[in-house]
Short mmCIF file of N, CA and C in Angstrom, two decimals:
data_model
loop_
_atom_site.label_atom_id
_atom_site.label_comp_id
_atom_site.label_asym_id
_atom_site.label_seq_id
_atom_site.Cartn_x
_atom_site.Cartn_y
_atom_site.Cartn_z
N UNK A 1 6.24 -13.01 121.60
CA UNK A 1 5.99 -13.05 122.78
C UNK A 1 4.37 -12.61 123.06
N UNK A 2 3.15 -13.38 123.62
CA UNK A 2 1.81 -12.90 123.73
C UNK A 2 1.97 -11.98 125.02
N UNK A 3 0.79 -11.16 125.03
CA UNK A 3 0.43 -10.10 125.66
C UNK A 3 -0.87 -10.67 126.94
N UNK A 4 -1.11 -11.30 127.62
CA UNK A 4 -2.00 -11.44 128.55
C UNK A 4 -2.71 -10.27 129.16
N UNK A 5 -3.75 -10.32 129.10
CA UNK A 5 -4.80 -9.26 129.50
C UNK A 5 -5.86 -9.68 130.41
N UNK A 6 -5.92 -9.42 131.49
CA UNK A 6 -7.13 -9.57 132.77
C UNK A 6 -8.59 -8.45 132.03
N UNK A 7 -9.63 -9.31 131.90
CA UNK A 7 -10.86 -8.20 131.74
C UNK A 7 -11.56 -8.15 133.02
N UNK A 8 -11.86 -6.74 133.83
CA UNK A 8 -13.01 -6.92 134.67
C UNK A 8 -14.09 -5.98 134.36
N UNK A 9 -14.94 -5.98 135.14
CA UNK A 9 -15.91 -4.72 134.94
C UNK A 9 -17.07 -5.09 135.89
N UNK A 10 -17.44 -4.09 136.45
CA UNK A 10 -18.77 -3.87 137.28
C UNK A 10 -18.74 -5.00 138.81
N UNK A 11 -17.05 -4.19 139.24
CA UNK A 11 -16.66 -4.71 140.44
C UNK A 11 -17.78 -4.31 141.64
N UNK A 12 -18.41 -3.19 141.37
CA UNK A 12 -19.42 -2.56 142.43
C UNK A 12 -18.88 -2.82 143.64
N UNK A 13 -17.49 -2.69 144.11
CA UNK A 13 -16.98 -2.74 145.69
C UNK A 13 -17.42 -1.25 146.57
N UNK A 14 -17.87 -1.42 147.31
CA UNK A 14 -18.13 -1.92 148.42
C UNK A 14 -19.64 -2.32 148.56
N UNK A 15 -20.66 -1.76 147.57
CA UNK A 15 -22.11 -2.30 147.32
C UNK A 15 -22.21 -3.84 147.30
N UNK A 16 -21.79 -4.29 146.41
CA UNK A 16 -21.51 -5.84 145.87
C UNK A 16 -20.69 -7.18 146.81
N UNK A 17 -19.64 -6.90 146.88
CA UNK A 17 -18.84 -7.32 147.90
C UNK A 17 -18.02 -6.66 148.61
N UNK A 18 -17.00 -6.74 149.65
CA UNK A 18 -16.39 -5.94 150.47
C UNK A 18 -15.31 -5.50 149.79
N UNK A 19 -14.61 -6.74 149.17
CA UNK A 19 -13.38 -6.63 148.29
C UNK A 19 -13.09 -7.35 147.65
N UNK A 20 -12.35 -7.37 146.39
CA UNK A 20 -11.85 -8.41 145.59
C UNK A 20 -11.56 -9.49 145.81
N UNK A 21 -12.43 -10.64 145.11
CA UNK A 21 -11.85 -12.02 145.34
C UNK A 21 -10.04 -11.86 145.22
N UNK A 22 -9.71 -13.27 146.39
CA UNK A 22 -8.36 -13.42 146.12
C UNK A 22 -7.68 -13.44 144.55
N UNK A 23 -8.71 -14.38 143.89
CA UNK A 23 -8.20 -14.83 142.85
C UNK A 23 -8.52 -13.72 141.34
N UNK A 24 -9.06 -12.76 142.24
CA UNK A 24 -8.97 -11.12 140.87
C UNK A 24 -7.62 -10.37 141.45
N UNK A 25 -7.21 -10.60 142.74
CA UNK A 25 -5.92 -9.72 143.19
C UNK A 25 -4.72 -10.64 142.48
N UNK A 26 -4.72 -11.78 142.68
CA UNK A 26 -3.82 -12.69 141.90
C UNK A 26 -3.43 -12.70 140.46
N UNK A 27 -4.91 -12.73 139.86
CA UNK A 27 -4.82 -12.20 138.21
C UNK A 27 -4.18 -11.07 138.12
N UNK A 28 -4.45 -9.77 138.88
CA UNK A 28 -4.21 -8.30 138.43
C UNK A 28 -2.47 -8.58 138.51
N UNK A 29 -2.16 -9.04 139.72
CA UNK A 29 -0.55 -9.48 139.49
C UNK A 29 0.23 -10.09 138.45
N UNK A 30 -0.67 -11.05 137.93
CA UNK A 30 -0.10 -12.04 136.83
C UNK A 30 -0.47 -11.71 135.49
N UNK A 31 -1.05 -10.56 135.23
CA UNK A 31 -1.57 -9.74 134.23
C UNK A 31 -0.49 -9.26 133.76
N UNK A 32 -0.30 -8.92 132.05
CA UNK A 32 0.58 -7.91 131.43
C UNK A 32 -0.14 -6.66 131.74
N UNK A 33 -1.47 -6.74 131.43
CA UNK A 33 -2.59 -5.39 131.18
C UNK A 33 -3.72 -5.85 131.52
N UNK A 34 -4.38 -4.87 133.08
CA UNK A 34 -5.32 -4.87 133.03
C UNK A 34 -6.31 -4.20 132.40
N UNK A 35 -7.53 -4.55 132.23
CA UNK A 35 -8.48 -3.44 131.27
C UNK A 35 -10.25 -3.51 132.57
N UNK A 36 -10.61 -2.74 132.81
CA UNK A 36 -11.70 -2.45 134.08
C UNK A 36 -12.96 -1.83 133.14
N UNK A 37 -14.12 -2.23 132.63
CA UNK A 37 -15.39 -1.83 132.09
C UNK A 37 -15.97 -1.03 132.32
N UNK A 38 -15.62 -0.62 133.89
CA UNK A 38 -16.93 0.32 134.43
C UNK A 38 -17.51 -0.35 135.89
N UNK A 39 -18.09 0.83 136.35
CA UNK A 39 -18.61 0.41 137.46
C UNK A 39 -17.62 -0.27 138.52
N UNK A 40 -16.99 0.73 138.83
CA UNK A 40 -15.71 0.53 140.00
C UNK A 40 -16.61 0.50 141.41
N UNK A 41 -17.65 1.53 141.34
CA UNK A 41 -18.31 2.50 142.35
C UNK A 41 -17.14 2.81 143.45
N UNK A 42 -16.31 2.38 144.08
CA UNK A 42 -15.34 3.19 145.13
C UNK A 42 -13.91 3.77 144.43
N UNK A 43 -13.38 4.51 144.71
CA UNK A 43 -12.36 5.21 144.55
C UNK A 43 -11.25 4.34 144.85
N UNK A 44 -11.32 3.52 145.82
CA UNK A 44 -10.55 2.70 146.50
C UNK A 44 -9.69 1.74 145.42
N UNK A 45 -10.97 1.19 145.04
CA UNK A 45 -10.85 -0.15 144.03
C UNK A 45 -9.87 0.43 143.08
N UNK A 46 -10.06 1.75 142.34
CA UNK A 46 -9.12 2.30 141.37
C UNK A 46 -7.86 2.45 141.85
N UNK A 47 -7.62 2.68 142.99
CA UNK A 47 -6.44 3.29 143.68
C UNK A 47 -5.61 1.75 143.80
N UNK A 48 -6.25 0.47 143.83
CA UNK A 48 -5.82 -0.69 144.42
C UNK A 48 -5.07 -1.16 142.64
N UNK A 49 -5.90 -0.83 141.96
CA UNK A 49 -5.59 -1.50 140.51
C UNK A 49 -4.25 -0.60 140.09
N UNK A 50 -4.71 0.38 140.12
CA UNK A 50 -3.49 1.52 139.71
C UNK A 50 -2.15 1.14 140.31
N UNK A 51 -2.09 0.61 141.42
CA UNK A 51 -0.79 0.44 142.12
C UNK A 51 -0.77 -1.13 142.21
N UNK A 52 -1.46 -2.43 141.78
CA UNK A 52 -0.91 -3.47 141.61
C UNK A 52 -0.66 -4.19 140.14
N UNK A 53 -1.43 -3.54 139.11
CA UNK A 53 -1.35 -3.65 137.97
C UNK A 53 -0.16 -3.22 137.49
N UNK A 54 0.78 -4.00 136.13
CA UNK A 54 2.11 -3.47 135.29
C UNK A 54 1.25 -2.22 134.47
N UNK A 55 -0.13 -2.56 133.86
CA UNK A 55 -0.73 -1.17 133.08
C UNK A 55 -2.19 -1.79 133.28
N UNK A 56 -2.77 -0.25 133.22
CA UNK A 56 -4.02 -0.67 133.46
C UNK A 56 -4.72 0.49 132.55
N UNK A 57 -5.77 -0.15 131.59
CA UNK A 57 -6.83 0.62 131.11
C UNK A 57 -8.33 0.54 131.63
N UNK A 58 -8.98 1.64 132.40
CA UNK A 58 -10.37 1.93 132.54
C UNK A 58 -11.15 2.72 132.09
N UNK A 59 -12.64 2.67 132.52
CA UNK A 59 -13.75 3.42 131.74
C UNK A 59 -14.54 3.51 133.23
N UNK A 60 -15.27 4.63 133.42
CA UNK A 60 -16.12 5.01 134.11
C UNK A 60 -17.65 4.05 133.70
N UNK A 61 -18.28 3.57 134.43
CA UNK A 61 -19.45 3.06 134.71
C UNK A 61 -20.75 4.34 134.90
N UNK A 62 -21.76 3.25 134.83
CA UNK A 62 -23.08 4.41 134.84
C UNK A 62 -23.29 4.48 137.01
N UNK A 63 -22.31 3.73 137.62
CA UNK A 63 -22.52 3.75 138.90
C UNK A 63 -21.53 4.54 139.56
N UNK A 64 -20.62 4.88 138.73
CA UNK A 64 -19.54 5.64 139.20
C UNK A 64 -19.76 7.38 139.46
N UNK A 65 -19.38 7.42 140.62
CA UNK A 65 -19.39 8.84 140.80
C UNK A 65 -18.30 9.95 140.19
N UNK A 66 -18.47 11.25 140.90
CA UNK A 66 -17.66 12.30 140.29
C UNK A 66 -16.23 11.91 140.12
N UNK A 67 -15.73 11.58 141.46
CA UNK A 67 -14.34 11.45 141.41
C UNK A 67 -13.68 10.58 141.00
N UNK A 68 -14.70 9.24 140.17
CA UNK A 68 -13.86 8.13 139.17
C UNK A 68 -14.04 8.40 137.81
N UNK A 69 -15.35 9.45 137.53
CA UNK A 69 -15.21 10.14 136.23
C UNK A 69 -14.37 11.24 136.10
N UNK A 70 -13.85 12.16 137.05
CA UNK A 70 -12.84 12.72 137.12
C UNK A 70 -11.37 12.12 136.67
N UNK A 71 -11.29 11.19 136.83
CA UNK A 71 -9.97 10.17 136.64
C UNK A 71 -10.23 9.31 135.39
N UNK A 72 -11.46 8.96 135.11
CA UNK A 72 -11.34 7.88 133.95
C UNK A 72 -12.48 8.39 132.77
N UNK A 73 -12.08 7.95 131.34
CA UNK A 73 -12.68 8.48 130.80
C UNK A 73 -13.91 7.63 130.51
N UNK A 74 -14.86 8.08 129.41
CA UNK A 74 -15.78 7.02 129.06
C UNK A 74 -15.55 6.55 128.19
N UNK A 75 -14.67 6.29 127.41
CA UNK A 75 -14.40 5.41 126.14
C UNK A 75 -13.07 5.49 126.17
N UNK A 76 -12.06 4.09 126.50
CA UNK A 76 -10.79 4.11 126.50
C UNK A 76 -10.42 3.37 125.00
N UNK A 77 -9.35 3.84 124.29
CA UNK A 77 -8.78 2.85 123.08
C UNK A 77 -7.36 3.00 123.10
N UNK A 78 -6.71 2.05 123.06
CA UNK A 78 -5.75 1.51 122.82
C UNK A 78 -5.07 0.65 121.90
N UNK A 79 -3.65 0.31 122.06
CA UNK A 79 -3.46 -0.88 120.78
C UNK A 79 -2.31 -1.76 121.71
N UNK A 80 -2.58 -3.34 121.83
CA UNK A 80 -2.34 -4.39 121.72
C UNK A 80 -1.37 -5.02 120.71
N UNK A 81 -0.23 -5.20 120.76
CA UNK A 81 0.46 -5.78 119.42
C UNK A 81 -0.09 -5.28 117.98
N UNK A 82 -0.82 -5.98 117.47
CA UNK A 82 -1.68 -5.48 116.21
C UNK A 82 -3.04 -5.42 116.64
N UNK A 83 -3.65 -5.24 117.67
CA UNK A 83 -4.97 -5.49 117.94
C UNK A 83 -5.64 -3.85 118.54
N UNK A 84 -6.57 -3.35 118.05
CA UNK A 84 -6.90 -2.28 118.19
C UNK A 84 -8.30 -2.00 118.88
N UNK A 85 -7.89 -1.77 120.28
CA UNK A 85 -8.90 -1.75 121.17
C UNK A 85 -9.75 -0.84 121.85
N UNK A 86 -10.95 -1.22 122.22
CA UNK A 86 -11.76 0.40 122.87
C UNK A 86 -12.40 -0.73 123.75
N UNK A 87 -12.77 0.32 125.01
CA UNK A 87 -13.36 -0.12 125.86
C UNK A 87 -14.88 0.90 126.45
N UNK A 88 -15.13 0.42 126.55
CA UNK A 88 -16.78 1.15 127.02
C UNK A 88 -17.70 0.29 128.23
N UNK A 89 -18.43 1.12 128.97
CA UNK A 89 -18.92 0.52 129.76
C UNK A 89 -20.61 0.02 129.23
N UNK A 90 -21.47 1.04 128.57
CA UNK A 90 -22.79 0.51 128.03
C UNK A 90 -22.90 0.03 126.59
N UNK A 91 -23.30 -1.02 126.45
CA UNK A 91 -23.40 -0.92 124.86
C UNK A 91 -24.97 -0.73 124.49
N UNK A 92 -25.69 -0.79 125.07
CA UNK A 92 -27.32 -1.04 125.37
C UNK A 92 -28.18 -2.17 124.82
N UNK A 93 -29.10 -2.98 124.49
CA UNK A 93 -29.44 -3.95 124.62
C UNK A 93 -29.01 -5.16 123.69
N UNK A 94 -28.83 -6.25 124.01
CA UNK A 94 -28.25 -7.14 123.06
C UNK A 94 -28.59 -7.36 121.88
N UNK A 95 -29.86 -7.21 121.62
CA UNK A 95 -30.45 -7.22 120.27
C UNK A 95 -29.58 -6.25 119.46
N UNK A 96 -29.12 -6.81 118.35
CA UNK A 96 -28.48 -5.80 117.16
C UNK A 96 -27.22 -5.09 117.96
N UNK A 97 -26.57 -5.71 119.30
CA UNK A 97 -25.38 -5.06 119.75
C UNK A 97 -24.21 -5.18 118.69
N UNK A 98 -24.05 -6.32 117.93
CA UNK A 98 -22.79 -6.05 117.19
C UNK A 98 -23.39 -5.27 115.84
N UNK A 99 -23.56 -5.17 115.57
CA UNK A 99 -24.65 -3.75 114.78
C UNK A 99 -24.04 -2.58 114.91
N UNK A 100 -24.47 -2.27 115.94
CA UNK A 100 -24.32 -0.98 116.26
C UNK A 100 -23.07 -0.32 116.77
N UNK A 101 -22.39 -1.57 117.30
CA UNK A 101 -20.71 -1.35 117.87
C UNK A 101 -20.10 -1.26 116.38
N UNK A 102 -20.65 -1.98 115.76
CA UNK A 102 -19.72 -1.27 114.27
C UNK A 102 -19.28 -0.08 113.90
N UNK A 103 -21.04 0.47 113.87
CA UNK A 103 -21.20 1.87 113.39
C UNK A 103 -20.47 2.46 114.25
N UNK A 104 -20.28 2.27 115.85
CA UNK A 104 -20.16 3.24 117.06
C UNK A 104 -18.49 3.24 117.05
N UNK A 105 -17.98 1.89 116.60
CA UNK A 105 -16.40 1.54 116.62
C UNK A 105 -15.80 1.34 115.61
N UNK A 106 -15.90 1.79 114.34
CA UNK A 106 -15.01 1.68 113.15
C UNK A 106 -13.86 1.56 113.37
N UNK A 107 -12.95 0.50 112.88
CA UNK A 107 -11.72 0.22 112.48
C UNK A 107 -11.16 -0.43 113.98
N UNK A 108 -12.09 -0.72 114.88
CA UNK A 108 -11.78 -1.45 116.26
C UNK A 108 -11.73 -2.73 116.06
N UNK A 109 -10.97 -3.47 116.51
CA UNK A 109 -10.72 -5.11 116.48
C UNK A 109 -11.42 -5.89 117.51
N UNK A 110 -11.22 -4.89 118.72
CA UNK A 110 -11.73 -5.71 119.88
C UNK A 110 -12.49 -4.82 121.07
N UNK A 111 -13.66 -4.88 121.46
CA UNK A 111 -14.78 -3.99 121.81
C UNK A 111 -14.62 -4.65 123.55
N UNK A 112 -14.12 -4.24 124.61
CA UNK A 112 -14.10 -4.49 125.57
C UNK A 112 -15.41 -4.10 126.82
N UNK A 113 -16.63 -4.58 127.02
CA UNK A 113 -17.82 -3.74 128.02
C UNK A 113 -17.95 -4.45 129.24
N UNK A 114 -19.09 -3.63 129.50
CA UNK A 114 -19.63 -4.36 130.97
C UNK A 114 -21.11 -4.09 131.05
N UNK A 115 -21.49 -3.60 132.06
CA UNK A 115 -22.83 -3.20 132.08
C UNK A 115 -23.97 -4.16 132.99
N UNK A 116 -23.79 -5.27 132.08
CA UNK A 116 -24.97 -6.62 132.15
C UNK A 116 -24.52 -7.41 133.16
N UNK A 117 -23.22 -7.80 133.59
CA UNK A 117 -23.03 -8.39 134.41
C UNK A 117 -23.13 -9.90 133.56
N UNK A 118 -23.32 -10.25 132.42
CA UNK A 118 -23.62 -11.38 131.70
C UNK A 118 -22.24 -11.16 130.93
N UNK A 119 -21.53 -12.25 130.85
CA UNK A 119 -20.46 -12.57 130.01
C UNK A 119 -20.86 -12.66 128.54
N UNK A 120 -20.06 -12.28 127.89
CA UNK A 120 -20.09 -12.12 126.28
C UNK A 120 -18.98 -12.31 125.31
N UNK A 121 -19.60 -13.12 124.48
CA UNK A 121 -17.93 -13.13 123.44
C UNK A 121 -18.97 -13.44 122.03
N UNK A 122 -18.82 -12.43 121.34
CA UNK A 122 -19.01 -12.70 119.99
C UNK A 122 -18.02 -11.89 118.88
N UNK A 123 -18.68 -11.94 117.62
CA UNK A 123 -17.94 -11.27 116.55
C UNK A 123 -18.86 -10.44 115.58
N UNK A 124 -19.03 -9.27 115.66
CA UNK A 124 -19.77 -8.30 114.36
C UNK A 124 -19.53 -9.05 113.16
N UNK A 125 -20.84 -8.28 112.49
CA UNK A 125 -20.34 -8.54 110.95
C UNK A 125 -18.83 -7.84 110.28
N UNK A 126 -18.67 -6.97 111.23
CA UNK A 126 -17.30 -6.38 110.27
C UNK A 126 -16.24 -7.22 110.93
N UNK A 127 -16.37 -7.87 111.53
CA UNK A 127 -15.51 -8.73 112.15
C UNK A 127 -14.46 -8.05 113.63
N UNK A 128 -15.41 -7.45 114.29
CA UNK A 128 -14.91 -7.37 115.80
C UNK A 128 -15.54 -8.12 116.75
N UNK A 129 -14.55 -8.35 117.21
CA UNK A 129 -14.43 -9.25 118.56
C UNK A 129 -15.29 -8.66 120.02
N UNK A 130 -16.55 -8.76 120.50
CA UNK A 130 -17.06 -8.06 121.58
C UNK A 130 -17.04 -9.19 122.82
N UNK A 131 -16.28 -8.44 123.72
CA UNK A 131 -16.13 -9.17 124.75
C UNK A 131 -16.77 -8.51 126.05
N UNK A 132 -17.27 -9.38 127.06
CA UNK A 132 -17.83 -8.88 128.58
C UNK A 132 -17.82 -9.63 129.63
N UNK A 133 -16.39 -9.52 130.59
CA UNK A 133 -16.01 -10.69 130.93
C UNK A 133 -17.31 -10.92 132.48
N UNK A 134 -18.15 -10.42 132.48
CA UNK A 134 -19.13 -10.43 133.44
C UNK A 134 -18.78 -9.53 134.77
N UNK A 135 -18.95 -10.07 135.71
CA UNK A 135 -18.66 -9.56 137.10
C UNK A 135 -17.76 -10.31 138.25
N UNK A 136 -17.01 -10.18 138.78
CA UNK A 136 -16.28 -11.03 139.37
C UNK A 136 -17.04 -11.01 141.04
N UNK A 137 -18.06 -9.77 141.63
CA UNK A 137 -18.24 -9.63 142.85
C UNK A 137 -20.13 -9.86 142.56
N UNK A 138 -20.75 -9.66 141.42
CA UNK A 138 -22.33 -9.68 141.22
C UNK A 138 -22.64 -10.77 140.26
N UNK A 139 -23.03 -12.02 140.33
CA UNK A 139 -23.65 -12.81 139.18
C UNK A 139 -24.42 -12.50 138.28
N UNK A 140 -25.56 -11.88 138.91
CA UNK A 140 -26.70 -11.29 138.13
C UNK A 140 -27.38 -12.23 137.40
N UNK A 141 -27.87 -12.87 138.12
CA UNK A 141 -28.93 -14.58 137.07
C UNK A 141 -27.81 -15.10 136.69
N UNK A 142 -26.59 -15.20 136.99
CA UNK A 142 -25.38 -16.13 136.10
C UNK A 142 -25.08 -17.23 137.20
N UNK A 143 -24.59 -18.25 136.75
CA UNK A 143 -24.17 -19.54 137.62
C UNK A 143 -23.01 -19.30 138.91
N UNK A 144 -22.21 -18.22 138.21
CA UNK A 144 -21.00 -17.74 138.69
C UNK A 144 -20.69 -16.54 138.35
N UNK A 145 -20.04 -15.84 139.32
CA UNK A 145 -19.17 -14.47 139.16
C UNK A 145 -18.21 -14.76 138.25
N UNK A 146 -17.64 -13.87 137.54
CA UNK A 146 -16.63 -14.44 136.40
C UNK A 146 -15.65 -13.16 135.98
N UNK A 147 -14.44 -13.60 135.75
CA UNK A 147 -13.52 -12.37 135.00
C UNK A 147 -13.23 -13.14 133.89
N UNK A 148 -12.22 -12.51 132.94
CA UNK A 148 -12.27 -13.19 131.64
C UNK A 148 -10.31 -12.87 131.18
N UNK A 149 -9.79 -13.81 130.89
CA UNK A 149 -8.28 -13.76 130.38
C UNK A 149 -8.42 -13.53 128.78
N UNK A 150 -7.37 -12.60 128.59
CA UNK A 150 -7.53 -12.55 127.08
C UNK A 150 -5.73 -12.99 126.74
N UNK A 151 -5.64 -13.37 125.80
CA UNK A 151 -4.47 -13.75 125.30
C UNK A 151 -4.15 -12.76 123.99
N UNK A 152 -3.62 -11.85 123.77
CA UNK A 152 -3.40 -11.53 122.56
C UNK A 152 -1.70 -11.74 121.81
N UNK A 153 -1.86 -12.24 120.64
CA UNK A 153 -0.57 -13.08 120.16
C UNK A 153 -0.52 -12.30 118.54
N UNK A 154 0.19 -11.23 118.10
CA UNK A 154 0.15 -10.52 117.16
C UNK A 154 -1.19 -9.74 117.18
N UNK A 155 -2.28 -10.76 116.02
CA UNK A 155 -3.56 -9.78 115.41
C UNK A 155 -4.60 -11.15 115.90
N UNK A 156 -3.99 -12.21 116.80
CA UNK A 156 -4.91 -13.28 117.50
C UNK A 156 -5.47 -12.59 118.83
N UNK A 157 -6.45 -12.79 119.06
CA UNK A 157 -7.12 -12.79 120.62
C UNK A 157 -7.83 -14.10 120.81
N UNK A 158 -7.50 -14.69 122.17
CA UNK A 158 -7.81 -15.66 122.54
C UNK A 158 -8.44 -15.12 123.83
N UNK A 159 -9.54 -15.81 123.90
CA UNK A 159 -10.13 -15.15 125.45
C UNK A 159 -11.07 -16.32 126.31
N UNK A 160 -11.07 -16.53 127.58
CA UNK A 160 -11.32 -17.32 128.20
C UNK A 160 -11.73 -17.16 129.41
N UNK A 161 -13.30 -17.08 129.47
CA UNK A 161 -14.21 -16.82 130.70
C UNK A 161 -13.39 -17.96 132.05
N UNK A 162 -13.38 -16.94 133.14
CA UNK A 162 -13.18 -18.05 134.04
C UNK A 162 -14.17 -17.33 135.36
N UNK A 163 -14.72 -18.84 135.77
CA UNK A 163 -15.67 -18.69 136.86
C UNK A 163 -14.89 -18.49 138.27
N UNK A 164 -15.33 -17.84 138.69
CA UNK A 164 -14.93 -17.81 140.27
C UNK A 164 -15.75 -18.09 141.38
N UNK A 165 -15.14 -18.96 142.24
CA UNK A 165 -16.06 -19.71 143.26
C UNK A 165 -16.14 -18.86 144.80
#
């Protein structure tokens, strides 16, 4: 049976939005696992996700203060079915990102990241999938705010970007 993961990043509550969109809250309830790639900004969002998600993996971002940094790692690593996953907020410039991440995260099948607010879905030379769900609250030059659904079935990773209205 496949595992459904909701990928989020750059929620920036309350600076970019007063609260998470209803579609995100419903998705948190529906997902087997929620992954947040940093820039929560407020502790209340972490508390909310911890209280609603069946399972949660998250990291701190560059806009997260001391209280979030005390509760979250800079890099999270875990396994879903046969997929080795790492989560980090920043990966640097898009140019040569895949090559740099192969060097930084050897043995990783899926790297989830944030920071840019720009959705990303590529495969590195070593075969690592790189996914950025964008932001559900701050579209930053994108046509819409976004989140991402990922289905893991054994070693297969299927990702779907979801535009939020």
